Tab-separated table of C-alpha atoms in Angstrom:
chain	number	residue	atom	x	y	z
F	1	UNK	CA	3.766	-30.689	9.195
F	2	UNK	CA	0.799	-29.346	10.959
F	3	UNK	CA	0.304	-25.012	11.833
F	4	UNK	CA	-2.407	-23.361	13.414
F	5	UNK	CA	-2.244	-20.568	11.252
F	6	UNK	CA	-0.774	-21.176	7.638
F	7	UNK	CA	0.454	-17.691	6.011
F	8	UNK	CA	1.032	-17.383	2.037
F	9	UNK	CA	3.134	-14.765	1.449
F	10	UNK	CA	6.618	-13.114	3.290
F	11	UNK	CA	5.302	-9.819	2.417
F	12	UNK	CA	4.567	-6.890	5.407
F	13	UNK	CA	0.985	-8.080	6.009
F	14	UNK	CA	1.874	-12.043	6.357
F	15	UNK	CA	5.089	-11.088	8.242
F	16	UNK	CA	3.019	-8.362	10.469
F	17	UNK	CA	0.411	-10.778	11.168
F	18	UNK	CA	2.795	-13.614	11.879
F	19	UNK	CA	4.404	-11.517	14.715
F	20	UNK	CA	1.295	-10.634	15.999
F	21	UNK	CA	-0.299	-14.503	15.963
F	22	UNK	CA	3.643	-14.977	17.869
F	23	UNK	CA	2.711	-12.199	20.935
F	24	UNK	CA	-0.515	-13.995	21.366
F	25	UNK	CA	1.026	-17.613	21.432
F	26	UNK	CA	-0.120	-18.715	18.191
F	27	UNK	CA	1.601	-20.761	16.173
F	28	UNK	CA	2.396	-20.003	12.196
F	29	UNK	CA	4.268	-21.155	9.048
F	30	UNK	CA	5.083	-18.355	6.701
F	31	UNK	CA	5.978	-19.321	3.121
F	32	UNK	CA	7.179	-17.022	0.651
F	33	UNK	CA	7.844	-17.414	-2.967
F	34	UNK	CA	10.773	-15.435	-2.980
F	35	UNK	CA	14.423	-15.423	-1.690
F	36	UNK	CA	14.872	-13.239	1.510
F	37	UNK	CA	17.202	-11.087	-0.629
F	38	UNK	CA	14.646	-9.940	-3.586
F	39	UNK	CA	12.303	-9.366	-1.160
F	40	UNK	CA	13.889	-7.027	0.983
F	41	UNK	CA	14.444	-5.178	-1.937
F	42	UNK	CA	11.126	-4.648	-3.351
F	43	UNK	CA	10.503	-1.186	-4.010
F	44	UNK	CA	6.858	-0.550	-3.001
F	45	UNK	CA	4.869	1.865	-0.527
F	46	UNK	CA	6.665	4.392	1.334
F	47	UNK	CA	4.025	5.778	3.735
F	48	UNK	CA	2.797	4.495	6.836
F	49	UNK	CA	-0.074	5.858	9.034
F	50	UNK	CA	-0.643	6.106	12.736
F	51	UNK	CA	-2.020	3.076	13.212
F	52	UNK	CA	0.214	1.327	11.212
F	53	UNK	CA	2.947	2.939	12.964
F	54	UNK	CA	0.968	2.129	16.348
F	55	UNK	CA	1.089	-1.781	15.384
F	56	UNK	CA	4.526	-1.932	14.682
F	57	UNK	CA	5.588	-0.126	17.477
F	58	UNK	CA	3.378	-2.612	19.633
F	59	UNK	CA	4.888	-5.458	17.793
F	60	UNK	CA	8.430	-4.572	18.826
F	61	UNK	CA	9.273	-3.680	15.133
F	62	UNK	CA	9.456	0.151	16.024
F	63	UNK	CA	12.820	0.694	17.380
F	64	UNK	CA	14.458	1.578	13.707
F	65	UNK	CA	11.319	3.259	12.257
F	66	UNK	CA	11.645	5.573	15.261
F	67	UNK	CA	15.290	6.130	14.813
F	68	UNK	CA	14.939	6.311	10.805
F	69	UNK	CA	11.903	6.887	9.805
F	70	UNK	CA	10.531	10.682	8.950
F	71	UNK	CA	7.659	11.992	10.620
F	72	UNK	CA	5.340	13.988	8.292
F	73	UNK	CA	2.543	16.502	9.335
F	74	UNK	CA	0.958	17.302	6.239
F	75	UNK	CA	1.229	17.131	2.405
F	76	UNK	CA	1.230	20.290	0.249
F	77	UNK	CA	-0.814	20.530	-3.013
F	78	UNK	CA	-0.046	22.407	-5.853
F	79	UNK	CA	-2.271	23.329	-9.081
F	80	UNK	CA	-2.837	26.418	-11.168
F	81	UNK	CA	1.174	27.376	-10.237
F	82	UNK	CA	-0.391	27.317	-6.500
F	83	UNK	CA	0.350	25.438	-3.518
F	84	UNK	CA	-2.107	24.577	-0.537
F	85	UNK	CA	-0.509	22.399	2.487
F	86	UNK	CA	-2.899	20.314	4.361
F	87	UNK	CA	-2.180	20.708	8.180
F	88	UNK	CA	-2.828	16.888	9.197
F	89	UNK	CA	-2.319	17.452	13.263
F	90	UNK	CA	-4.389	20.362	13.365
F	91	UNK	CA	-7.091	18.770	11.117
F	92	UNK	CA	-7.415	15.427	12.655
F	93	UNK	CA	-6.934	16.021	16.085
F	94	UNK	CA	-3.147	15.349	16.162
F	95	UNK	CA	-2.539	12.242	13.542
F	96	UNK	CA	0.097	12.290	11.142
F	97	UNK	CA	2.074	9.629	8.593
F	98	UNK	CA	5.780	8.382	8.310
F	99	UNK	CA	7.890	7.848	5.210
F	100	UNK	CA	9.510	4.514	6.065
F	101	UNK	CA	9.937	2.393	2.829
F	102	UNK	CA	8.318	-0.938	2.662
F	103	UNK	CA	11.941	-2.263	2.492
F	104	UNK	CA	12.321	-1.089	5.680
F	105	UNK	CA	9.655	-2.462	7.254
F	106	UNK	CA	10.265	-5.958	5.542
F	107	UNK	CA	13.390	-5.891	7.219
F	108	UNK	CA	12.457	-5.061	10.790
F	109	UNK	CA	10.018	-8.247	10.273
F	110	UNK	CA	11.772	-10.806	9.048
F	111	UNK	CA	14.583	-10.044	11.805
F	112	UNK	CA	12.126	-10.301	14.566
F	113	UNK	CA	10.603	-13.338	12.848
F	114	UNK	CA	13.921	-15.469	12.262
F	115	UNK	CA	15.164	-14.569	15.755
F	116	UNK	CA	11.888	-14.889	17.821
F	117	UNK	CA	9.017	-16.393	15.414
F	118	UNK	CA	7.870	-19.342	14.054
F	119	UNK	CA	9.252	-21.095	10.593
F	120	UNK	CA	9.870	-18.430	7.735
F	121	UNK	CA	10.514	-20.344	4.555
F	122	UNK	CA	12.156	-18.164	1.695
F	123	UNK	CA	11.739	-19.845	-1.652
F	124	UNK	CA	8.415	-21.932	-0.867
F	125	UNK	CA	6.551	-22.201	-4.113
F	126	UNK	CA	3.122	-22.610	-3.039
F	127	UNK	CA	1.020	-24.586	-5.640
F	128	UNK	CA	-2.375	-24.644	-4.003
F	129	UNK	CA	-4.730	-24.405	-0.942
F	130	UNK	CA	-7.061	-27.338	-1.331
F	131	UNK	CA	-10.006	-28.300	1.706
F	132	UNK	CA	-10.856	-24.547	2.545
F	133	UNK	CA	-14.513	-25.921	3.668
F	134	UNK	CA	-12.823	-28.750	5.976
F	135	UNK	CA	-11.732	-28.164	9.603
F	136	UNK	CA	-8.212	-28.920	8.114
F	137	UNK	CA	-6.875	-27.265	5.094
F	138	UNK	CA	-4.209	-28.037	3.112
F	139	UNK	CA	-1.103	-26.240	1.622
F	140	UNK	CA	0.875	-27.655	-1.326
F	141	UNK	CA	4.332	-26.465	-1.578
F	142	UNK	CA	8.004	-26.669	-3.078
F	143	UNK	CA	10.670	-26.129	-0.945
F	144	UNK	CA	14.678	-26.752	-1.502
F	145	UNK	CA	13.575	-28.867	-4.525
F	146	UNK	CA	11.369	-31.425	-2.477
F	147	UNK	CA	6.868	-31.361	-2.901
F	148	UNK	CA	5.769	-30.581	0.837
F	149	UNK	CA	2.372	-30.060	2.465
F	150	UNK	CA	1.141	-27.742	5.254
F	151	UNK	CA	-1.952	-28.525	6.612
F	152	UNK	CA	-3.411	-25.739	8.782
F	153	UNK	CA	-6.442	-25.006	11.103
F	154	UNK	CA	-6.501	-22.128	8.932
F	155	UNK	CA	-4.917	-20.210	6.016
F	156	UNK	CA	-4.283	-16.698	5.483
F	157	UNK	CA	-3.030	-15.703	1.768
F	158	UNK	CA	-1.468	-12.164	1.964
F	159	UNK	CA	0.006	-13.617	-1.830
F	160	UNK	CA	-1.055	-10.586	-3.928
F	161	UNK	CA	-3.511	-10.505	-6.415
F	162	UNK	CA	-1.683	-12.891	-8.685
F	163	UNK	CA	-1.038	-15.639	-5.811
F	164	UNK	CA	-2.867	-18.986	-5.540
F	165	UNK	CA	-5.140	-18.355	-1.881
F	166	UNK	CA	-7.596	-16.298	-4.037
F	167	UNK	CA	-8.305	-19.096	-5.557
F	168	UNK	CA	-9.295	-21.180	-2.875
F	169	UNK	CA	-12.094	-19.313	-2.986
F	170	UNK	CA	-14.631	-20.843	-5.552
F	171	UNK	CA	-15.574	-18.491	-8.033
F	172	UNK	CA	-19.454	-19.360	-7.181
F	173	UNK	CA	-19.053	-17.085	-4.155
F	174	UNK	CA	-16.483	-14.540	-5.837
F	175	UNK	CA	-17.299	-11.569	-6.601
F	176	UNK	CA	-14.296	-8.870	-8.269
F	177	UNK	CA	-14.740	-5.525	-8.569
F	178	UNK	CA	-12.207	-3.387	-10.715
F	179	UNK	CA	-11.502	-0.064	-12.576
F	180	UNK	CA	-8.544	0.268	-14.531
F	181	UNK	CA	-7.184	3.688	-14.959
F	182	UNK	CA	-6.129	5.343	-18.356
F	183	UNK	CA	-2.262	6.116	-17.584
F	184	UNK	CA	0.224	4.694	-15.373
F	185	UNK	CA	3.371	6.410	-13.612
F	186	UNK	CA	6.497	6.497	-13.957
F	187	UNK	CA	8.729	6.354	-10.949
F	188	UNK	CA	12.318	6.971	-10.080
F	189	UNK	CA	14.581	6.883	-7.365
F	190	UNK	CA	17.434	9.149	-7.306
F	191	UNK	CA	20.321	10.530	-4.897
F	192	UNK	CA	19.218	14.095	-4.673
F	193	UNK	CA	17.816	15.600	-1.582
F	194	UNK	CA	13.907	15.970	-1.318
F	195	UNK	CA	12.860	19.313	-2.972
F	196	UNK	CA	10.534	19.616	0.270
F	197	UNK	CA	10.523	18.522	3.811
F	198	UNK	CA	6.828	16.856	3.027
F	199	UNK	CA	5.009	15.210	0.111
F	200	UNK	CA	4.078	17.434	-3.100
F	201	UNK	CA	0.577	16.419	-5.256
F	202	UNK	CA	0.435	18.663	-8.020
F	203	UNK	CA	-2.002	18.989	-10.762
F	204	UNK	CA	-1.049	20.220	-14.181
F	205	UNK	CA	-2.527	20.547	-17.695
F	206	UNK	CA	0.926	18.386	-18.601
F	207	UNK	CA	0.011	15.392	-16.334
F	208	UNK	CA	0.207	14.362	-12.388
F	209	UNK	CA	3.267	14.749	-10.293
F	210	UNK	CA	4.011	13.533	-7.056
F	211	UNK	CA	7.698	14.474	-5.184
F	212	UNK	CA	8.347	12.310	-2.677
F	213	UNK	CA	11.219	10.445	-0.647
F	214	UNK	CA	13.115	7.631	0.982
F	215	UNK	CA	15.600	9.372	3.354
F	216	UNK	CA	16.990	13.158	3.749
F	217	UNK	CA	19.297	11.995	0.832
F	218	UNK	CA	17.605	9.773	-2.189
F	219	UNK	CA	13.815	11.059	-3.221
F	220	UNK	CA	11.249	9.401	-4.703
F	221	UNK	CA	9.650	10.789	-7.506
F	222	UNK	CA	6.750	9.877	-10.347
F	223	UNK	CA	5.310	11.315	-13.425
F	224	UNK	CA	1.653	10.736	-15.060
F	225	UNK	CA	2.794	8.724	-18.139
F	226	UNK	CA	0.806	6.960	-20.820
F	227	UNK	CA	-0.154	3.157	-20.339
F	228	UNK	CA	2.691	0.599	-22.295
F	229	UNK	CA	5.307	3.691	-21.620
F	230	UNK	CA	8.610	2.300	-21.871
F	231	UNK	CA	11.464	3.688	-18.906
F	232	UNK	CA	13.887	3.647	-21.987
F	233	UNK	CA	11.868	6.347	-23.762
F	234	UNK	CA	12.759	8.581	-20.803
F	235	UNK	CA	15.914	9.318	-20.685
F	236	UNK	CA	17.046	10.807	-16.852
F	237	UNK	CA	17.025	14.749	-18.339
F	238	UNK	CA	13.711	14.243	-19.548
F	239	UNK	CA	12.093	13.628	-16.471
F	240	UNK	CA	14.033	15.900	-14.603
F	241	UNK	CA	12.706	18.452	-16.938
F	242	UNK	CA	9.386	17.300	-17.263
F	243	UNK	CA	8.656	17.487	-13.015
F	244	UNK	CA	9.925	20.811	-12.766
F	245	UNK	CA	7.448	22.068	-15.695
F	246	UNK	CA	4.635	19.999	-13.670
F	247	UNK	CA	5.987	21.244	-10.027
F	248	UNK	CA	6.331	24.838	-10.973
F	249	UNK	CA	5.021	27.458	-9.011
F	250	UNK	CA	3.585	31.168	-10.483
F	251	UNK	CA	5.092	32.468	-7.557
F	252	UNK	CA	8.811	31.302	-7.799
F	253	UNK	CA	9.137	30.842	-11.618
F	254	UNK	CA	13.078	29.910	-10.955
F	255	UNK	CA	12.332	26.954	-9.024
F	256	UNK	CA	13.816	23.698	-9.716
F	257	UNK	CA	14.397	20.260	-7.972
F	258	UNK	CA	17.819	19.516	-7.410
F	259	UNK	CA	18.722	17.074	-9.356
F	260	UNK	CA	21.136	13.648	-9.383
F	261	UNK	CA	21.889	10.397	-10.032
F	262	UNK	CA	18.670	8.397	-10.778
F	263	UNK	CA	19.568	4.592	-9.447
F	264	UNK	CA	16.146	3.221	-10.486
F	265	UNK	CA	13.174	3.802	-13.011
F	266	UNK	CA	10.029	2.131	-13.644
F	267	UNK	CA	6.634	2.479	-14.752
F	268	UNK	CA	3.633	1.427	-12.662
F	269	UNK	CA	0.205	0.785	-13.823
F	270	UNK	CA	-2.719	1.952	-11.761
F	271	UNK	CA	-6.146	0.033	-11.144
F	272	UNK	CA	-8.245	-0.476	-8.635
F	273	UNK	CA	-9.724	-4.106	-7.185
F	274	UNK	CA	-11.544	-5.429	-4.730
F	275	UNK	CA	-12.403	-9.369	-3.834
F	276	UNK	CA	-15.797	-10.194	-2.119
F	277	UNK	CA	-15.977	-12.004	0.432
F	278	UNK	CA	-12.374	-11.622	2.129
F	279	UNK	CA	-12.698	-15.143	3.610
F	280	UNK	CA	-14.246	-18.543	2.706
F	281	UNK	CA	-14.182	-21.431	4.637
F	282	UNK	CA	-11.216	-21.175	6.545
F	283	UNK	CA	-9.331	-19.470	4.125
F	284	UNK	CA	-9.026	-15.795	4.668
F	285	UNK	CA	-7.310	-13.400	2.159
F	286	UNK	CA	-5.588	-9.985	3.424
F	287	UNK	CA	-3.689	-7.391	1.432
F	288	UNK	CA	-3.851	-7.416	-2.088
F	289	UNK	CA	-4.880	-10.956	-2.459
F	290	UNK	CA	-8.489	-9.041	-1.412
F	291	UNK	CA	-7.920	-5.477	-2.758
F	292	UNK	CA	-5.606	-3.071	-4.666
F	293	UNK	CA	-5.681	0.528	-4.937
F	294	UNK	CA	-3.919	3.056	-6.871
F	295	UNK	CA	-0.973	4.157	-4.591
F	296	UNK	CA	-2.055	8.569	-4.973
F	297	UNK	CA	-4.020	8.143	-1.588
F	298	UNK	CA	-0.691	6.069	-0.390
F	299	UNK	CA	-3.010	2.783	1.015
F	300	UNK	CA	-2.138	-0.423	0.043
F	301	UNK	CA	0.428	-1.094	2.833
F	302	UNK	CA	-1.805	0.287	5.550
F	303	UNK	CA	-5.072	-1.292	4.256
F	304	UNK	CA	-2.763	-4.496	4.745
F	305	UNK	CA	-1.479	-3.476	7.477
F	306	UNK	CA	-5.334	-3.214	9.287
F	307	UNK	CA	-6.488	-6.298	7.759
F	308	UNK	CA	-3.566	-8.638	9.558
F	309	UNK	CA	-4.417	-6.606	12.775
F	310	UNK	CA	-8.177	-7.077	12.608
F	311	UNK	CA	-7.388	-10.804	12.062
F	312	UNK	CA	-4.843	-11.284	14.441
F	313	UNK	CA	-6.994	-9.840	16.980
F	314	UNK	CA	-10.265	-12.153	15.856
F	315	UNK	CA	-7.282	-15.227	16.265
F	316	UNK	CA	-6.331	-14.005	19.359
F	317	UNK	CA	-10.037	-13.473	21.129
F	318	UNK	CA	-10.425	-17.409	19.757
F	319	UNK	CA	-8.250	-18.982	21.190
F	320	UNK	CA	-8.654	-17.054	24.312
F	321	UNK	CA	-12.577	-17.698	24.746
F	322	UNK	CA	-13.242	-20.497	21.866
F	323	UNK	CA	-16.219	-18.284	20.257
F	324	UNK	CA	-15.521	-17.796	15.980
F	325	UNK	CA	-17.632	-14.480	16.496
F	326	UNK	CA	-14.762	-12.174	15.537
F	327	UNK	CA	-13.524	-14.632	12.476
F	328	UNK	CA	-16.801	-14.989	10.987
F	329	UNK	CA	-16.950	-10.982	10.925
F	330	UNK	CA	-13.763	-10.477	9.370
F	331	UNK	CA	-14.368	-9.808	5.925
F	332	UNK	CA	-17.174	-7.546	6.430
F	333	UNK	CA	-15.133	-5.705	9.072
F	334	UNK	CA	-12.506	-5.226	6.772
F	335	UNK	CA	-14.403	-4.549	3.466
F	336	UNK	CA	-16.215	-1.111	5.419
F	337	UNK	CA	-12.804	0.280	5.700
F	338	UNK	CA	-11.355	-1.069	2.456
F	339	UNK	CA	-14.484	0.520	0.438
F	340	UNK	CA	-14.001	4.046	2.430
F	341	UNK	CA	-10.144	3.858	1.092
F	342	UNK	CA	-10.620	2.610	-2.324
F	343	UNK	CA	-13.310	5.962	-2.581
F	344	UNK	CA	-10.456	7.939	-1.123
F	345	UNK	CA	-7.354	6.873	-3.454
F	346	UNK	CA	-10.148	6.627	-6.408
F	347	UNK	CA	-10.866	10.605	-5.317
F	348	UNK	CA	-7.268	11.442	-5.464
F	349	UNK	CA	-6.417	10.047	-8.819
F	350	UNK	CA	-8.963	11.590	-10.607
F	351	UNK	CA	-8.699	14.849	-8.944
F	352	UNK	CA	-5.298	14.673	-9.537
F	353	UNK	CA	-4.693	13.082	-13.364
F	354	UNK	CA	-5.134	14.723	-16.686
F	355	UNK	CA	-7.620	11.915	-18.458
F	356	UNK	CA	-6.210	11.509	-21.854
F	357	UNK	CA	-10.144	11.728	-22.858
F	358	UNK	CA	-11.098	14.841	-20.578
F	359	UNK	CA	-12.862	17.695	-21.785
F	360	UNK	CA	-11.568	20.882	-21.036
F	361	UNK	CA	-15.187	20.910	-18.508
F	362	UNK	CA	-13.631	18.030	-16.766
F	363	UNK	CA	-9.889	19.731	-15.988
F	364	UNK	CA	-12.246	23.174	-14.690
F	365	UNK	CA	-14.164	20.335	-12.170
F	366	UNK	CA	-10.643	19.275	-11.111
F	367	UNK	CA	-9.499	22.641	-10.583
F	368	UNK	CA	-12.272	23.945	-8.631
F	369	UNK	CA	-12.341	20.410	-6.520
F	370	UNK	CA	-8.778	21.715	-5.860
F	371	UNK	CA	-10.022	25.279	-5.139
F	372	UNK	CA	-12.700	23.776	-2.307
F	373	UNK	CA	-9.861	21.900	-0.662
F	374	UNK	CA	-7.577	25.503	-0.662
F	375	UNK	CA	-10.010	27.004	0.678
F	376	UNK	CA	-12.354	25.013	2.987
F	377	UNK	CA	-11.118	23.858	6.179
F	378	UNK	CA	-14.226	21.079	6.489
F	379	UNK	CA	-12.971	20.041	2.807
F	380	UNK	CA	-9.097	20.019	3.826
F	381	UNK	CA	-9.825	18.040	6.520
F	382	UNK	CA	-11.903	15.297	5.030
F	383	UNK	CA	-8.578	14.977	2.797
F	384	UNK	CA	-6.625	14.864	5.935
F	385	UNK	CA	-8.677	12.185	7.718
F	386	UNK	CA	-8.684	9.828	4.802
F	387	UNK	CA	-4.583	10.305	4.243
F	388	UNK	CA	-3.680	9.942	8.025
F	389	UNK	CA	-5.768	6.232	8.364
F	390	UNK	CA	-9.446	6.113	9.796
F	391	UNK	CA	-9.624	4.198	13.003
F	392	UNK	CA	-9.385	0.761	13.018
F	393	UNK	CA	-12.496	-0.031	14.866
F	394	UNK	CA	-14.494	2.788	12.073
């Protein structure tokens, strides 16, 4: 079987970028590791920003986000028993972000893709991308318990950090940089009402906090936890406990979350990485297979997101006027914005977390980095830029 475009990975980025390839008449395989099932489950990112918003829309997967999906206009910050919210319309010129959970969009993509798109093949065990320096690459597969190959004019891996398109790329002309954080967090879902109609940061001697949500009914909530914490050492009162010590305000000592039935805990490690170059060959790598961030400046689905779209578009002005001026730019087009948002989430999560190694110097630099932000509407609104999504063509 022969593809134009070859995508690794039923994920939002290769399922974004195979509907976009699809509007612009080019063909694609998707192949994806997993069963449709587990992977419109996966619990992942729950914010989306304008552009990403924009794309989907454009792609004809907006119709539920609009219906469902909760419009936000800012974020509110809390430290020192304080709370600052960060106006993002007014700051940015009239940009904002969704909560719409990664589910969710999943969803909206694989329906468009199975009733309009090109093959989508659930439970495709790729086992390597051999020939990226050939005019004709080559995909090795499993698929309903047969060996299968895919060969491609080119191949996108949007496989994660752990998938096999990364290494397609030689490790002569790789280059990794990473940072891995000292804590991790510790997330739950639970049917209880959001304690606020936006996002809460807050900052506290006892650890990060972050209250978040899914829908007007189940919330999304995480806790700064040790690295190797185990979800059975928290039982649900715990945590419930622990975020309203961490969320509390001087101003309404009574407050508490309202609290219910957690349906799912986990802990999450945090690191950042990024993969130089994002393409070799004619083998390009988008999402995390090029880049992870920690999720406190809420990127990795939108950094994704404008990766697929700056491809698609470099796909889509080939075949149009044959020139590979566009393709042969994509990684370094990508890497300017993935750089500015790795800074951003790396200046949120240490602004943000309690170092188990910090000085009682460091926590006063935190605090009056928070202060500056309160209190500065040129500092607020270099927050807000970052948070609402630079423009794709920055």
């Amino acid at each position: 079987m022969h593809t134009t475009v070859g995508i690794i990975g039923g994920g939002p980025s290769g399922l974004l970028l195979a509907r976009l390839l699809h509007q612009a008449g080019i063909d694609s395989v998707v192949l994806e590791s997993r069963d449709r099932d587990y992977v419109e489950r996966r619990q992942r990112a729950g914010i989306l920003e304008q552009a990403t918003v924009d794309a989907l829309r454009a792609a004809g997967a907006g119709a539920r986000l609009d219906a469902e999906g909760l419009p936000h206009d800012g974020v509110e910050l809390r430290h020192d028993g304080r709370a600052t919210r960060i106006d993002f319309p007014a700051l940015t010129g009239g940009r904002r972000v969704w909560v719409y959970a990664q589910t969710e969009v999943v969803k909206d993509l694989v329906a468009l893709q199975l009733a309009e798109g090109g093959p989508l093949h659930f439970e495709a065990e790729v086992a390597a991308v051999e020939g990226a320096d050939t005019d004709r690459p080559l995909i090795r597969y499993t698929h309903e318990g047969r060996e299968k190959t895919l060969t491609c004019d080119y191949v996108v891996g949007c496989d994660g950090y752990h998938g096999v398109t990364r290494h397609a790329v030689p490790e002569s002309v790789r280059r990794t940089f990473e940072r891995t954080y000292p804590y991790s967090w510790l997330g739950i879902l639970a049917e209880a009402p959001p304690v606020y109609d936006e996002l809460i940061y807050a900052h506290s001697e006892r650890g990060f906090a972050l209250a978040s949500m899914r829908s007007p009914s189940v919330s999304r909530l995480y806790l700064q936890v040790p690295n190797g914490t185990d979800p059975a050492d928290w039982p649900d009162e715990r945590v419930w406990d622990e975020l309203d010590a961490r969320l509390s305000l001087t101003a309404d000592p009574g407050w508490r979350l309202t609290r219910g039935t957690v349906t799912q805990k986990s802990v999450l490690p945090m690191r950042s990485s990024v993969t130089e170059p994002m393409r070799h060959g004619r083998v390009f790598l988008a999402g995390d297979a090029a880049h992870i961030v920690p999720p406190t400046g809420a990127k990795g689905l939108n950094l994704a997101a404008a990766d697929v779209i700056v491809l698609a578009r470099a796909f889509a002005h080939h075949a149009k006027t044959g020139s590979t001026e566009l393709l042969d730019a994509y990684s370094d087009t990508c890497l300017r914005r993935v750089w500015r948002a790795e800074h951003f989430s790396y200046f949120m999560t240490t602004t943000l977390h309690a170092d188990p190694d910090q000085s009682s110097f460091d926590t006063r630099l935190q605090q009056s980095q928070l202060d500056r932000i309160a209190g500065s509407p040129h500092a607020a609104a270099e927050l807000a830029e970052n948070y609402t999504g630079l423009p794709l063509d920055a």
